[in-house]
CSV table of C-alpha atoms in Angstrom, one decimal:
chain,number,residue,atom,x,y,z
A,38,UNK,CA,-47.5,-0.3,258.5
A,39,UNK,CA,-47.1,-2.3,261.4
A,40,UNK,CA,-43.0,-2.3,262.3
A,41,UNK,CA,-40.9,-5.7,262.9
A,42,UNK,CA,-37.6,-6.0,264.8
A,43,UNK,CA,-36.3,-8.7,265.9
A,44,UNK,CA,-34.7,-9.1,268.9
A,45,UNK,CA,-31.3,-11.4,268.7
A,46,UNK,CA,-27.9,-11.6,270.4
A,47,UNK,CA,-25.8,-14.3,272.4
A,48,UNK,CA,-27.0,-16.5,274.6
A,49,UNK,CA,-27.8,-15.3,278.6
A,50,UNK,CA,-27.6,-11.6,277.6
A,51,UNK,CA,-31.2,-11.3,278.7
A,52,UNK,CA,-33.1,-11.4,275.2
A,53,UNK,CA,-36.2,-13.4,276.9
A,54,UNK,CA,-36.1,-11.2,280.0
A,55,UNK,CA,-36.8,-7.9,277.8
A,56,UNK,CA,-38.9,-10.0,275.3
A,57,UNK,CA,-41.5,-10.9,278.2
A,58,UNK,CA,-41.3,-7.2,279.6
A,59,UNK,CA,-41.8,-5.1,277.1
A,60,UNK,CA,-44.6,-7.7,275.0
A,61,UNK,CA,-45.6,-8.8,278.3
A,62,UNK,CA,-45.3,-12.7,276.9
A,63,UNK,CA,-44.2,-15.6,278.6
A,64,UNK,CA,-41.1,-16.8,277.0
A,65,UNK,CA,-39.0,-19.1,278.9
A,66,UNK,CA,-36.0,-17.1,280.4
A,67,UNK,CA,-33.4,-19.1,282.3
A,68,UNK,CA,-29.6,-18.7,282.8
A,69,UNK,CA,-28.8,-21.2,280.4
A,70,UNK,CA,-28.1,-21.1,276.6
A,71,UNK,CA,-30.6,-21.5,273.9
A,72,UNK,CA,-33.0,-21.4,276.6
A,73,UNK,CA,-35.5,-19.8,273.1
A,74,UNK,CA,-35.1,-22.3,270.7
A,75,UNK,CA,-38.8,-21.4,268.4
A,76,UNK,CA,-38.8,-17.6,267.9
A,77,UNK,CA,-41.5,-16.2,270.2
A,78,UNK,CA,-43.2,-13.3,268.8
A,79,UNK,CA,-45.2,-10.6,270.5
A,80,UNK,CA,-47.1,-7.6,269.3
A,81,UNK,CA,-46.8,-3.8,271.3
A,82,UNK,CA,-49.3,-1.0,270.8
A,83,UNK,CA,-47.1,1.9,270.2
A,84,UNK,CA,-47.9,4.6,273.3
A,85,UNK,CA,-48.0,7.3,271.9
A,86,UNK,CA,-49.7,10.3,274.2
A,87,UNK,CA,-50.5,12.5,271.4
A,88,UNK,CA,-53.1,9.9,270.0
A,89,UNK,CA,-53.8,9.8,274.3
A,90,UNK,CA,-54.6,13.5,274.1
A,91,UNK,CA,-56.6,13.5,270.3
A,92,UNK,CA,-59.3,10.8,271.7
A,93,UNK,CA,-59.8,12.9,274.9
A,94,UNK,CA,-60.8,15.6,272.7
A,95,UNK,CA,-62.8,13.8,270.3
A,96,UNK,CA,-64.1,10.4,272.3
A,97,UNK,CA,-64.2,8.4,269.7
A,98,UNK,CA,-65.9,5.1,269.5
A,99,UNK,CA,-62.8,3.2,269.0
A,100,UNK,CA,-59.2,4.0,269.0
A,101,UNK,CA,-56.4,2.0,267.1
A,102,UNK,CA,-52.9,2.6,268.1
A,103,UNK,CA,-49.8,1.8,265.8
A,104,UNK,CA,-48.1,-2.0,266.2
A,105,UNK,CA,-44.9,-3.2,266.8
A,106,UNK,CA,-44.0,-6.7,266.5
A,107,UNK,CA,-41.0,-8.4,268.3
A,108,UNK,CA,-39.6,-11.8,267.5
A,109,UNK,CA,-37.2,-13.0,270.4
A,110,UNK,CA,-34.8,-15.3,268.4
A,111,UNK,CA,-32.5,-17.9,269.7
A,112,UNK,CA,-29.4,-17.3,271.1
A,113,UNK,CA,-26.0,-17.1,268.9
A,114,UNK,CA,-22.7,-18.7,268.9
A,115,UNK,CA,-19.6,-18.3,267.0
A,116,UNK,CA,-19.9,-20.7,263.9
A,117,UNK,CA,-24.1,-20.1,263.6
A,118,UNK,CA,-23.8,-19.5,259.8
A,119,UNK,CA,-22.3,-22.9,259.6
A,120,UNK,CA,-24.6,-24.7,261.7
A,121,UNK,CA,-23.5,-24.2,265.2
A,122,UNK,CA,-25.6,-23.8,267.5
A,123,UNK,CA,-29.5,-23.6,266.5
A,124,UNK,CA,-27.5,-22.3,263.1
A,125,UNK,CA,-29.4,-21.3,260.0
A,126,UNK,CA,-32.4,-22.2,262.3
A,127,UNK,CA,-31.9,-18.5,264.2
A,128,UNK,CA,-31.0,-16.7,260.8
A,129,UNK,CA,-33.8,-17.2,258.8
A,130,UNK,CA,-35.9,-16.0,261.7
A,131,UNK,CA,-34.7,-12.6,260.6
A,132,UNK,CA,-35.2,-12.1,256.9
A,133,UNK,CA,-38.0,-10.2,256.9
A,134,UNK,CA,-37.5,-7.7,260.0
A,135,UNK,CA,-37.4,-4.1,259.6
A,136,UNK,CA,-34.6,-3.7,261.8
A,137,UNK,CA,-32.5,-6.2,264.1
A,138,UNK,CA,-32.1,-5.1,267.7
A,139,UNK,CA,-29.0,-6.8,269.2
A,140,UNK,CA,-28.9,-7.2,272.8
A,141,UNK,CA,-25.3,-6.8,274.6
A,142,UNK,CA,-24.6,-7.4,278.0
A,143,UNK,CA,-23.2,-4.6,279.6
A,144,UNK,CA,-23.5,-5.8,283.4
A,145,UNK,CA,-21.4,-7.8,285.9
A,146,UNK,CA,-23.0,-10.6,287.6
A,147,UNK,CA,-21.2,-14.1,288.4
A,148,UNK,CA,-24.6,-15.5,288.9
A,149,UNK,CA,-25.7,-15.1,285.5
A,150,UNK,CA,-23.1,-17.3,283.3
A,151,UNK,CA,-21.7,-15.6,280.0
A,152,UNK,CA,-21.5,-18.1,277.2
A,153,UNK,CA,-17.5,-16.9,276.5
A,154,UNK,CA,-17.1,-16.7,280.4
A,155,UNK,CA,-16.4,-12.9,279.9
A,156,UNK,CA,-18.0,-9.7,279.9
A,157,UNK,CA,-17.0,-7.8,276.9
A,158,UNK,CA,-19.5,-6.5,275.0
A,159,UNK,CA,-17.5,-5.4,271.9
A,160,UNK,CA,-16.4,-9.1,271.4
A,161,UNK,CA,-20.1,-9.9,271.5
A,162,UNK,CA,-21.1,-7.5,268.9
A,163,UNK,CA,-18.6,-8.6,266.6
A,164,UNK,CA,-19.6,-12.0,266.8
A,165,UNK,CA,-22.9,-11.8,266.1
A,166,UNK,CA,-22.1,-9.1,263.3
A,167,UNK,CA,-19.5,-11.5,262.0
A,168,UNK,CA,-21.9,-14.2,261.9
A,169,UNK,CA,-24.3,-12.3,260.3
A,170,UNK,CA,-21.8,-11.0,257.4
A,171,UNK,CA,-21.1,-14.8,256.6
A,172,UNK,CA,-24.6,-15.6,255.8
A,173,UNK,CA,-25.1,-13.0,253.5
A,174,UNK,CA,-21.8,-13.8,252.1
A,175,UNK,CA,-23.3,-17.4,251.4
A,176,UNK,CA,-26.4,-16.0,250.3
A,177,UNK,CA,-24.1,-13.9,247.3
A,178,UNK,CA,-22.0,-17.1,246.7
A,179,UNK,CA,-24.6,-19.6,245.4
A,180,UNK,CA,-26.5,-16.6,243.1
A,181,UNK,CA,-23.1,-14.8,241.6
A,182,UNK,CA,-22.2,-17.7,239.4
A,183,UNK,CA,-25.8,-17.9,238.4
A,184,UNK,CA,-26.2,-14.5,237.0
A,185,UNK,CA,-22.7,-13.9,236.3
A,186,UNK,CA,-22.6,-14.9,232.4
A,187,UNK,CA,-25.9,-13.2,231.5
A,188,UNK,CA,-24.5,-9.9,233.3
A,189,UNK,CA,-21.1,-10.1,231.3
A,190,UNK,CA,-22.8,-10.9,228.2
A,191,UNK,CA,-25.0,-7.9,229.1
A,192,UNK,CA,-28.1,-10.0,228.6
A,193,UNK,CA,-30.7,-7.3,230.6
A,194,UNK,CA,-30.1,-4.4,232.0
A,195,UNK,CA,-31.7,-6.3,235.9
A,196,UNK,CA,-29.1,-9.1,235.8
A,197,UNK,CA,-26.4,-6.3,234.9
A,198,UNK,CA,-27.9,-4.1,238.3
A,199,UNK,CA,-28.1,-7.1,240.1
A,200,UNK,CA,-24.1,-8.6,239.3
A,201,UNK,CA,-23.1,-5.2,240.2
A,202,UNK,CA,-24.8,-5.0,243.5
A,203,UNK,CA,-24.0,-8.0,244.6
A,204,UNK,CA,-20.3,-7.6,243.6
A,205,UNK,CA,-20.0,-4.4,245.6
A,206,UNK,CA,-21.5,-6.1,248.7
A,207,UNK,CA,-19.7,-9.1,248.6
A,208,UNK,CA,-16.4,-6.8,248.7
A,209,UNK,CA,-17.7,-4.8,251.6
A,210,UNK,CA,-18.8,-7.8,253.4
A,211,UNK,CA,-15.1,-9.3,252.9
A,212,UNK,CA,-13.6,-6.5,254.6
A,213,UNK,CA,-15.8,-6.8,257.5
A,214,UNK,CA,-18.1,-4.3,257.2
A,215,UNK,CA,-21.8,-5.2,256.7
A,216,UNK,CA,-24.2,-4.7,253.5
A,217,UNK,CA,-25.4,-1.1,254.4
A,218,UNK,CA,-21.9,0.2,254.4
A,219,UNK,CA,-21.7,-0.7,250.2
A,220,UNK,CA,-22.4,2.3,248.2
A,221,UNK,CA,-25.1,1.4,245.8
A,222,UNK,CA,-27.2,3.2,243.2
A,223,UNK,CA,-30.5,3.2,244.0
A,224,UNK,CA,-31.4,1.3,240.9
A,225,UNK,CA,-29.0,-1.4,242.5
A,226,UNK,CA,-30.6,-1.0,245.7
A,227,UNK,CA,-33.9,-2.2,244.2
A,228,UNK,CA,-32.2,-4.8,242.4
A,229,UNK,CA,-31.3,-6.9,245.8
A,230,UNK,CA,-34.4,-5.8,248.2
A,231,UNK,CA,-35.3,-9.4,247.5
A,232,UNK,CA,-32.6,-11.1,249.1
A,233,UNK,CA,-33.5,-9.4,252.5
A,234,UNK,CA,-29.3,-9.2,253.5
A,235,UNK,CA,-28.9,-9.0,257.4
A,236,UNK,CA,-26.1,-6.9,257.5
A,237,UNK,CA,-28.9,-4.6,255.4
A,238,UNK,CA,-30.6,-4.0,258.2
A,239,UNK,CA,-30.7,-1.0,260.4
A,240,UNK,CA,-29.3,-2.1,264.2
A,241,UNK,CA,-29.8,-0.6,267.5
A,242,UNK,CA,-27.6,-2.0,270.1
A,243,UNK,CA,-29.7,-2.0,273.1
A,244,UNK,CA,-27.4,-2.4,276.3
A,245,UNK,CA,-29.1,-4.9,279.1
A,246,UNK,CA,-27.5,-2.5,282.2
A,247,UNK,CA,-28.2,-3.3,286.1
A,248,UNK,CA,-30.2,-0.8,288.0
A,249,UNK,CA,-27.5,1.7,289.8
A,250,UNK,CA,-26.3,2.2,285.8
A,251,UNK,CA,-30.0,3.2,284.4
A,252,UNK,CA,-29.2,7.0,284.4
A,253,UNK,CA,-25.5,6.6,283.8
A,254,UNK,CA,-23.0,5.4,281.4
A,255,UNK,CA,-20.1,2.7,282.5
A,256,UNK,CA,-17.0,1.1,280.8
A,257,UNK,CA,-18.8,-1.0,278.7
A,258,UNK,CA,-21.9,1.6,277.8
A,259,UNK,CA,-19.5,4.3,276.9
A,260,UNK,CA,-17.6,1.1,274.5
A,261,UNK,CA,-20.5,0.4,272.6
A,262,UNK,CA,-22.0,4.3,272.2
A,263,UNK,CA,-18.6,4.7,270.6
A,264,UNK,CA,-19.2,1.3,268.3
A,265,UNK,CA,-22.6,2.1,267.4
A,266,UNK,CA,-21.6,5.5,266.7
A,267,UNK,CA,-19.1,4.7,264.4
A,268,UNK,CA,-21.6,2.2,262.4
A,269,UNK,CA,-24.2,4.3,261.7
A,270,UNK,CA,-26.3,2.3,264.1
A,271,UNK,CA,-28.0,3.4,267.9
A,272,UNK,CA,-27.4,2.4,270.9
A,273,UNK,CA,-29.7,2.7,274.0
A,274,UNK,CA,-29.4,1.6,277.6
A,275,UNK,CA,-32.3,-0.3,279.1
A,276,UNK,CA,-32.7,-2.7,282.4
A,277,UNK,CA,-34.6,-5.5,281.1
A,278,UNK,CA,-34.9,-6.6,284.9
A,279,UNK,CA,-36.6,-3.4,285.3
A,280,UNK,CA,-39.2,-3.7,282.0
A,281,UNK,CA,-39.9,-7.0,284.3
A,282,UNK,CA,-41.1,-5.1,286.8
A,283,UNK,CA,-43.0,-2.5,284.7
A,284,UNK,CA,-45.0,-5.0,282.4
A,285,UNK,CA,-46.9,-5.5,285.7
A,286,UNK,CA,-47.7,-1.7,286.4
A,287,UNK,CA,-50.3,0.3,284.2
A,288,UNK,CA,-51.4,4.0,284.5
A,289,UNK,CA,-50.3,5.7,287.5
A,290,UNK,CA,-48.3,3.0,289.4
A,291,UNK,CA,-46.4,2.5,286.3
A,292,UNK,CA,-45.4,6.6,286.8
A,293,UNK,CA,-44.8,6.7,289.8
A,294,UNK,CA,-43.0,3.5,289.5
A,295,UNK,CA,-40.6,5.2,286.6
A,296,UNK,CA,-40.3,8.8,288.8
A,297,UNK,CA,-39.0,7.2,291.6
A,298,UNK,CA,-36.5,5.6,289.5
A,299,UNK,CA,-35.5,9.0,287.8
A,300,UNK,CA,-36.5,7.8,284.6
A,301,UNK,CA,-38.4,9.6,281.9
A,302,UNK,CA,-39.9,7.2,279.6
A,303,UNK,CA,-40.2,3.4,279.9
A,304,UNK,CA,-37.2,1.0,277.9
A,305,UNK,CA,-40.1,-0.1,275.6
A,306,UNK,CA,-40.9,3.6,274.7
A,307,UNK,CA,-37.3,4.4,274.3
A,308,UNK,CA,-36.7,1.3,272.0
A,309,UNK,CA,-39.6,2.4,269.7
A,310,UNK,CA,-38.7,5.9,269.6
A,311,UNK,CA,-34.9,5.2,268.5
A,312,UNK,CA,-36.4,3.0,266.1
A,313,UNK,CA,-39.0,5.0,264.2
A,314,UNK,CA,-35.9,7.3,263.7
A,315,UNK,CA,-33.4,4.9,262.4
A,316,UNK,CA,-36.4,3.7,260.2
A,317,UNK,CA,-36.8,7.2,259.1
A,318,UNK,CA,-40.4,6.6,260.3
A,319,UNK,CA,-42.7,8.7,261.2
A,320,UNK,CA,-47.0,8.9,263.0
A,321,UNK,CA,-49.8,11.2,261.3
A,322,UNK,CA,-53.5,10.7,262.7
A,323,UNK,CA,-57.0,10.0,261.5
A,324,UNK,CA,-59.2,11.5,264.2
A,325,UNK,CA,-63.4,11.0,263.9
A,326,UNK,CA,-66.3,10.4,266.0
A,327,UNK,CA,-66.2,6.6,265.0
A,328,UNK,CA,-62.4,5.8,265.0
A,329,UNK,CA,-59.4,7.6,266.3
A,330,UNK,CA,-56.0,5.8,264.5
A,331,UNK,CA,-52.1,6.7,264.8
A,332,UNK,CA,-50.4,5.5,261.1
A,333,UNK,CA,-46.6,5.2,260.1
A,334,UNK,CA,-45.4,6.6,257.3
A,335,UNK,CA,-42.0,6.8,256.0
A,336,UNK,CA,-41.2,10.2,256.1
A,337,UNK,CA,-40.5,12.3,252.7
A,338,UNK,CA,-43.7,10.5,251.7
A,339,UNK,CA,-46.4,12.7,249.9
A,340,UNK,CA,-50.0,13.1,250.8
A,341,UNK,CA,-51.2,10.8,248.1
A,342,UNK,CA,-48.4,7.7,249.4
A,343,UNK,CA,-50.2,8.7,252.9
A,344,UNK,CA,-53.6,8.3,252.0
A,345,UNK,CA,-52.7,4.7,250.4
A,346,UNK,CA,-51.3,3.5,253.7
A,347,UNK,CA,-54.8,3.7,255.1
A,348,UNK,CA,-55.8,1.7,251.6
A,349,UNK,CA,-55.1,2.1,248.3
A,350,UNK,CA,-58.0,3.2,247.1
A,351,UNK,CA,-57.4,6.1,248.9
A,352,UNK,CA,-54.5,6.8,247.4
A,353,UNK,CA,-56.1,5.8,243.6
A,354,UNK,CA,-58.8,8.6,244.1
A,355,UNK,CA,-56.3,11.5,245.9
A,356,UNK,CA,-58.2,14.7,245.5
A,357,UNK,CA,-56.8,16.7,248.5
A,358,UNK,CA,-56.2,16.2,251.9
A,359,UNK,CA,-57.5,18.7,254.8
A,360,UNK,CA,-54.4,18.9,257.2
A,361,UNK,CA,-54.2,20.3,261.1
A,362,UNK,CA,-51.2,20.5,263.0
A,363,UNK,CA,-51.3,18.3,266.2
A,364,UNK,CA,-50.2,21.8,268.2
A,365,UNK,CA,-53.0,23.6,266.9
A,366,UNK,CA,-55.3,21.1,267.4
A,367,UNK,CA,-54.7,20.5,270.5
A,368,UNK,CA,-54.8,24.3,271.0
A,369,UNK,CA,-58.2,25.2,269.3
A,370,UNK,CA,-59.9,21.7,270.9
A,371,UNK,CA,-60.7,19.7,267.5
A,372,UNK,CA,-60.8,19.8,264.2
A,373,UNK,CA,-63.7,21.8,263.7
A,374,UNK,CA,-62.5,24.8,266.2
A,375,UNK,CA,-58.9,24.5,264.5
A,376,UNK,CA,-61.2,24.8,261.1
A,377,UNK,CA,-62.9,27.8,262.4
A,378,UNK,CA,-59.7,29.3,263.0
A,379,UNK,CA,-58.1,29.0,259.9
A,380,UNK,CA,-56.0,26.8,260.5
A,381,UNK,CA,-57.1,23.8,258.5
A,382,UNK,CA,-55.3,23.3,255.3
A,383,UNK,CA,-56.0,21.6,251.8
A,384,UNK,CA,-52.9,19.9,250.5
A,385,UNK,CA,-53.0,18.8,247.4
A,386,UNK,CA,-50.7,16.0,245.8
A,387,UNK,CA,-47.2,17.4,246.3
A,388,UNK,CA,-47.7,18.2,250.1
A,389,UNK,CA,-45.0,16.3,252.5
A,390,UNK,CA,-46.3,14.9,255.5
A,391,UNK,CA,-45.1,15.8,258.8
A,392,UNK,CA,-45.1,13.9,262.0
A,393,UNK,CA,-48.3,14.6,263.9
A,394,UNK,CA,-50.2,16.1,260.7
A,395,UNK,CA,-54.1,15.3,261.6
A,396,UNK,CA,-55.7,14.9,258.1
A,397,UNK,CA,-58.8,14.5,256.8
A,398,UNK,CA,-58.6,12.6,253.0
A,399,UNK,CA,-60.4,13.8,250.1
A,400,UNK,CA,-60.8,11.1,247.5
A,401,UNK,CA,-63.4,9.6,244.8
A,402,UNK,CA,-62.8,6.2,243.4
């Protein structure tokens, strides 16, 4: 279940910048708009250290992290939905992400040009957002008279789901607020996955910041916390100038690079984090003498959903799956110790996963 975000927001905000550090591509980045005119897309392994720690135990003969790909899509202007711009071009780039990352300048710099010759990174939001909203707006416009006579007559139940959906959005849309905000059934929900609404789409505001402002907030951080807060989205502060300078470091240079910064984690780690957890996502692990492998699953999920996402026969066959905690794993050095210990368990088909479950599946196709 390899996770898509794409990476969008106006021009000169430093989309590319990030884009190249954290996928460590070369996109063209230049202080000019619509410097990205094709999406570029890169692909991340997801570092996580407890998968580090389970193949220093084990020493497997291969070890396959968890994805994340990254689209870095053109910049947008005001009027985009109609054509301005790179248009329709840059919005159909994002129809199948998971989740839309929109990057907002939150920096002053007069040698890096703003394409509204102002720094105000509320006003940039809402464009974007607004431009966004009219899309899927045009998207419900063209279907609703399609549908609408079967769903009065009351044809099927689908085309009754469907009007109703799509009637609900279009209102919350109208008032500004994007498609997530609509209170749907989840039969309706179902009904419009298909159309792959923008506005549907879990957002993380990440906020390009110059260096002295890594480890604190400013007037225009503290602006869009508050926004983001207040739209059920994230926001996050990351120095893509910064990610530059790390896609060049690995192991221990990359460390000591972050310590003497003060920071913790790496923007890249950060963004994947917030993300698994707007997604509602989380990682259990497969751990053998031939393969060591992180997977995401959505959490909630059951073991038998869980065995699928390694392949469906998996899931067909479910007879139980042999479960270790990654803390008592790690504490009894391997399955087999943590086995010896008692602390294996057999699940059977109504067990909930839980992030960092170690499992061994049980199935017979």
């Amino acid at each position: 279940m390899a996770l898509t975000a794409g990476i969008v927001g106006l021009p000169n905000v430093g989309k590319s910048t990030l884009f190249n550090a954290i996928t460590k591509a070369k996109a063209l980045s230049a202080n000019y708009p619509f410097a990205t005119i094709e999406p570029n897309v890169g692909y991340v392994d997801v570092n996580d250290v407890r998968l580090k720690n389970i193949v220093d135990i084990v020493n497997p003969r291969s070890v396959v992290y968890t994805s994340f790909s990254f689209t870095d899509i053109a910049g947008l202007v005001k009027g985009a939905s109609k054509g301005e711009g790179l248009g329709n071009q840059f919005l159909s780039h994002i129809r199948n992400v998971d989740a839309i990352c929109q990057v907002v300048r939150c920096f002053d710099d007069d040698d890096v040009i703003h394409v509204s010759n102002k720094i105000d990174p509320i006003d940039d939001i809402e464009t974007v957002n607004l431009e966004l909203i009219f899309a899927d707006l045009e998207v419900i416009t063209k279907r609703l008279p399609k549908i609408e006579k079967k769903a009065l007559l009351k044809v099927d139940y689908e085309s009754v789901l469907e009007y109703n959906a799509l009637i609900k959005i279009k209102e919350t849309l109208e008032a500004g607020f994007p498609a997530r905000s609509a209170k749907l059934a989840e039969a309706e929900i179902e009904a419009i996955k298909s159309y792959s609404f923008l506005t549907i789409k879990p957002t993380i505001y990440i906020m390009n910041v110059s260096l002295d402002m890594i480890n604190k907030d400013n007037e225009y951080t503290n602006k869009v916390r508050e926004y983001a807060s207040s739209n059920e989205s994230k926001a996050i502060a990351i120095c893509a100038k910064i990610e530059e300078e790390l896609a060049d470091l690995d192991g221990d240079d990359k460390k000591m690079f972050l310590e003497d910064l003060g920071i913790d984690e790496s923007g890249l780690d950060k963004l994947v984090r917030e993300t698994y957890d707007l997604l509602g996502l989380s990682t259990f692990f497969t751990a053998g003498e031939k393969e060591c492998r992180a997977w995401t699953f959505k959490k909630g999920m059951k073991a038998p959903e869980c065995a699928g996402v390694i392949h469906t026969d998996f899931q067909k066959g479910f007879i139980r799956a042999e479960v270790v905690s990654y803390d008592d794993f790690m504490k009894f050095g391997g399955l087999l110790k943590a086995r010896e210990a008692g602390k294996m368990r057999s699940e059977g088909k109504e067990y909930v996963f839980k992030d960092g479950d170690i499992v061994l599946f049980r199935f017979n196709i």
